[in-house]
């Protein structure tokens, strides 16, 4: 078995470019990291970012196994994924929208009201149930990656995609949890809760009612 990477450099560059755009494109992951960073502090945002980056490996696994194409072509499986993801976004959005009396903007990250495990799970589930992420991986592993590309190379591609998400969302969390920004967020806490809650609900409704195939 050859472990020479140079024959796959064009693929690697293409995957890396797509990975960057995949990570920074606005969507449920971004809104969820924003929510946790603003309301619960930097640590919660970072754990949510870690959850997102690790959930990427679920998509990598089924793509390498060739299941992405099956999922995309199965109305039942893809619809199940789509509605589960939509329901989760609406659920979190509704909790955020109506919880202005209990959510507090944390001015110190080590006093976050959301446990690290809970923050991680929110990020993980949000990405794992995101049908748009499935579409991204379908396009990467059917249009960019050659079917004969060795599994170890495809694993490198997965690592690049996961790392891009971890770096991007960690940067988002660090930026949004700056003390100066959090003090401003505190002044507008109720309005921000309504906006972010509404965005999550809107994203959930859009996922549920849009044909992503």
Short mmCIF file of C-alpha atoms in Angstrom, two decimals:
data_model
loop_
_atom_site.label_atom_id
_atom_site.label_comp_id
_atom_site.label_asym_id
_atom_site.label_seq_id
_atom_site.Cartn_x
_atom_site.Cartn_y
_atom_site.Cartn_z
CA UNK A 1 0.00 0.00 0.00
CA UNK A 2 1.38 3.39 -1.02
CA UNK A 3 1.08 6.32 1.36
CA UNK A 4 2.16 8.93 -1.17
CA UNK A 5 -0.13 11.97 -0.91
CA UNK A 6 1.11 13.95 -3.92
CA UNK A 7 -1.14 12.19 -6.50
CA UNK A 8 -4.14 13.41 -4.52
CA UNK A 9 -3.07 17.04 -4.08
CA UNK A 10 -5.67 18.42 -6.55
CA UNK A 11 -8.42 16.62 -4.63
CA UNK A 12 -6.99 17.73 -1.30
CA UNK A 13 -6.93 21.38 -2.40
CA UNK A 14 -10.50 21.16 -3.73
CA UNK A 15 -11.76 19.52 -0.55
CA UNK A 16 -9.98 22.12 1.59
CA UNK A 17 -11.58 24.99 -0.32
CA UNK A 18 -15.04 23.42 -0.03
CA UNK A 19 -14.41 22.74 3.68
CA UNK A 20 -13.71 26.41 4.36
CA UNK A 21 -16.87 27.54 2.59
CA UNK A 22 -18.85 24.77 4.31
CA UNK A 23 -17.69 25.96 7.73
CA UNK A 24 -18.24 29.70 7.25
CA UNK A 25 -21.55 29.52 5.39
CA UNK A 26 -24.32 30.84 7.68
CA UNK A 27 -26.67 28.24 9.06
CA UNK A 28 -27.85 26.36 12.11
CA UNK A 29 -24.33 25.64 13.41
CA UNK A 30 -23.45 29.34 13.39
CA UNK A 31 -26.67 30.41 15.11
CA UNK A 32 -26.29 27.70 17.76
CA UNK A 33 -22.67 28.63 18.56
CA UNK A 34 -23.71 32.28 18.71
CA UNK A 35 -26.53 31.41 21.09
CA UNK A 36 -24.35 29.42 23.47
CA UNK A 37 -21.42 31.85 23.36
CA UNK A 38 -23.58 34.91 24.06
CA UNK A 39 -25.90 33.44 26.68
CA UNK A 40 -23.60 31.00 28.46
CA UNK A 41 -20.05 32.19 27.85
CA UNK A 42 -16.93 31.29 25.92
CA UNK A 43 -16.49 27.81 27.37
CA UNK A 44 -19.98 26.77 26.25
CA UNK A 45 -19.32 28.16 22.79
CA UNK A 46 -16.05 26.27 22.52
CA UNK A 47 -17.61 22.99 23.64
CA UNK A 48 -20.39 23.46 21.09
CA UNK A 49 -17.70 24.07 18.45
CA UNK A 50 -16.00 20.83 19.50
CA UNK A 51 -19.33 19.01 19.24
CA UNK A 52 -19.83 20.31 15.70
CA UNK A 53 -16.35 19.30 14.61
CA UNK A 54 -16.74 15.77 15.99
CA UNK A 55 -20.20 15.36 14.44
CA UNK A 56 -18.49 15.94 11.09
CA UNK A 57 -17.01 12.44 11.48
CA UNK A 58 -20.49 10.91 11.32
CA UNK A 59 -20.89 12.41 7.85
CA UNK A 60 -17.37 11.30 6.94
CA UNK A 61 -18.12 7.74 8.04
CA UNK A 62 -21.26 7.27 5.99
CA UNK A 63 -19.72 9.03 3.01
CA UNK A 64 -16.70 6.71 3.01
CA UNK A 65 -19.07 3.77 3.43
CA UNK A 66 -21.00 4.95 0.37
CA UNK A 67 -24.18 5.59 2.34
CA UNK A 68 -24.45 9.31 1.52
CA UNK A 69 -25.77 8.50 -1.93
CA UNK A 70 -28.25 6.00 -0.49
CA UNK A 71 -29.51 8.55 2.04
CA UNK A 72 -29.92 11.25 -0.61
CA UNK A 73 -31.84 8.91 -2.92
CA UNK A 74 -34.10 7.46 -0.23
CA UNK A 75 -37.11 9.70 0.34
CA UNK A 76 -37.87 8.02 3.66
CA UNK A 77 -34.34 8.21 5.13
CA UNK A 78 -33.64 11.73 3.94
CA UNK A 79 -37.05 12.97 5.08
CA UNK A 80 -36.50 11.41 8.50
CA UNK A 81 -33.14 13.17 8.81
CA UNK A 82 -34.63 16.45 7.59
CA UNK A 83 -37.59 16.45 9.98
CA UNK A 84 -35.54 15.36 12.98
CA UNK A 85 -33.11 18.21 12.32
CA UNK A 86 -35.95 20.68 11.81
CA UNK A 87 -37.70 19.58 15.01
CA UNK A 88 -34.51 19.97 17.04
CA UNK A 89 -33.89 23.50 15.72
CA UNK A 90 -37.48 24.53 16.44
CA UNK A 91 -37.29 23.02 19.94
CA UNK A 92 -34.07 24.87 20.87
CA UNK A 93 -35.35 28.02 19.17
CA UNK A 94 -38.60 27.96 21.12
CA UNK A 95 -36.75 27.43 24.42
CA UNK A 96 -34.53 30.39 23.60
CA UNK A 97 -37.41 32.59 22.45
CA UNK A 98 -39.51 32.10 25.58
CA UNK A 99 -36.80 31.86 28.27
CA UNK A 100 -35.92 35.53 28.72
CA UNK A 101 -36.67 35.20 32.42
CA UNK A 102 -34.07 32.48 32.99
CA UNK A 103 -31.24 32.98 30.47
CA UNK A 104 -28.41 35.20 31.60
CA UNK A 105 -25.53 36.63 29.63
CA UNK A 106 -22.37 35.42 31.36
CA UNK A 107 -19.68 38.06 31.73
CA UNK A 108 -17.21 35.45 32.98
CA UNK A 109 -16.75 32.23 31.00
CA UNK A 110 -16.08 30.07 34.06
CA UNK A 111 -19.56 30.79 35.43
CA UNK A 112 -21.48 29.43 32.46
CA UNK A 113 -24.98 28.21 33.32
CA UNK A 114 -24.86 25.50 30.64
CA UNK A 115 -22.84 22.40 31.42
CA UNK A 116 -19.93 21.57 29.13
CA UNK A 117 -21.56 18.26 28.21
CA UNK A 118 -24.86 19.96 27.35
CA UNK A 119 -23.06 22.54 25.21
CA UNK A 120 -21.15 19.77 23.44
CA UNK A 121 -24.34 17.78 22.81
CA UNK A 122 -26.12 20.81 21.36
CA UNK A 123 -23.32 21.39 18.85
CA UNK A 124 -23.02 17.69 18.04
CA UNK A 125 -26.74 17.07 17.49
CA UNK A 126 -27.22 20.26 15.50
CA UNK A 127 -24.55 19.28 12.98
CA UNK A 128 -25.31 15.55 12.94
CA UNK A 129 -28.98 16.19 12.05
CA UNK A 130 -28.28 18.96 9.56
CA UNK A 131 -29.47 17.77 6.11
CA UNK A 132 -27.50 20.55 4.42
CA UNK A 133 -24.33 19.02 5.80
CA UNK A 134 -25.39 15.71 4.26
CA UNK A 135 -25.79 17.47 0.90
CA UNK A 136 -22.33 19.02 1.27
CA UNK A 137 -20.76 15.64 1.91
CA UNK A 138 -22.72 14.06 -0.89
CA UNK A 139 -21.34 16.64 -3.32
CA UNK A 140 -17.78 16.27 -2.00
CA UNK A 141 -17.63 12.49 -2.01
CA UNK A 142 -19.43 12.02 -5.34
CA UNK A 143 -18.15 14.97 -7.37
CA UNK A 144 -14.75 15.87 -5.92
CA UNK A 145 -13.36 12.66 -4.43
CA UNK A 146 -12.53 9.86 -6.83
CA UNK A 147 -14.19 6.54 -5.88
CA UNK A 148 -10.75 4.92 -6.04
CA UNK A 149 -9.17 7.38 -3.59
CA UNK A 150 -7.76 5.28 -0.68
CA UNK A 151 -9.70 5.34 2.57
CA UNK A 152 -6.72 6.76 4.46
CA UNK A 153 -6.71 9.76 2.11
CA UNK A 154 -10.46 10.21 2.54
CA UNK A 155 -9.88 10.18 6.30
CA UNK A 156 -7.40 13.04 5.83
CA UNK A 157 -10.11 14.92 3.94
CA UNK A 158 -12.47 14.30 6.85
CA UNK A 159 -9.86 15.60 9.27
CA UNK A 160 -9.47 18.78 7.21
CA UNK A 161 -13.23 19.39 7.17
CA UNK A 162 -13.52 18.72 10.90
CA UNK A 163 -10.57 21.00 11.69
CA UNK A 164 -11.98 23.82 9.56
CA UNK A 165 -15.23 23.68 11.53
CA UNK A 166 -13.42 23.56 14.87
CA UNK A 167 -11.19 26.52 14.05
CA UNK A 168 -13.94 28.66 12.53
CA UNK A 169 -16.53 28.14 15.27
CA UNK A 170 -13.92 28.48 18.01
CA UNK A 171 -12.98 31.85 16.54
CA UNK A 172 -16.65 32.82 16.40
CA UNK A 173 -17.10 31.83 20.04
CA UNK A 174 -13.97 33.67 21.20
CA UNK A 175 -14.99 36.82 19.33
CA UNK A 176 -18.59 36.86 20.54
CA UNK A 177 -17.63 36.17 24.16
CA UNK A 178 -15.35 39.18 24.51
CA UNK A 179 -16.25 40.94 27.81
CA UNK A 180 -16.90 44.26 26.05
CA UNK A 181 -19.34 42.61 23.66
CA UNK A 182 -21.02 40.60 26.41
CA UNK A 183 -21.73 43.79 28.36
CA UNK A 184 -23.47 45.18 25.29
CA UNK A 185 -25.33 41.92 24.78
CA UNK A 186 -26.48 42.11 28.39
CA UNK A 187 -28.19 45.44 27.73
CA UNK A 188 -30.09 43.90 24.83
CA UNK A 189 -30.44 40.41 26.28
CA UNK A 190 -34.20 40.07 25.89
CA UNK A 191 -34.22 41.29 22.29
CA UNK A 192 -31.26 39.07 21.37
CA UNK A 193 -33.02 36.04 22.84
CA UNK A 194 -36.07 36.75 20.71
CA UNK A 195 -33.99 37.27 17.56
CA UNK A 196 -31.85 34.15 18.00
CA UNK A 197 -34.84 32.06 19.04
CA UNK A 198 -36.76 33.31 16.02
CA UNK A 199 -33.82 32.56 13.73
CA UNK A 200 -33.58 28.98 14.99
CA UNK A 201 -37.32 28.45 14.62
CA UNK A 202 -37.18 29.98 11.14
CA UNK A 203 -34.28 27.74 10.17
CA UNK A 204 -36.18 24.71 11.45
CA UNK A 205 -39.30 25.63 9.48
CA UNK A 206 -37.21 26.28 6.38
CA UNK A 207 -35.48 22.91 6.68
CA UNK A 208 -38.81 21.15 7.12
CA UNK A 209 -40.51 22.86 4.18
CA UNK A 210 -37.66 23.12 1.67
CA UNK A 211 -36.73 20.42 -0.81
CA UNK A 212 -32.98 20.01 -0.18
CA UNK A 213 -32.54 17.21 -2.66
#
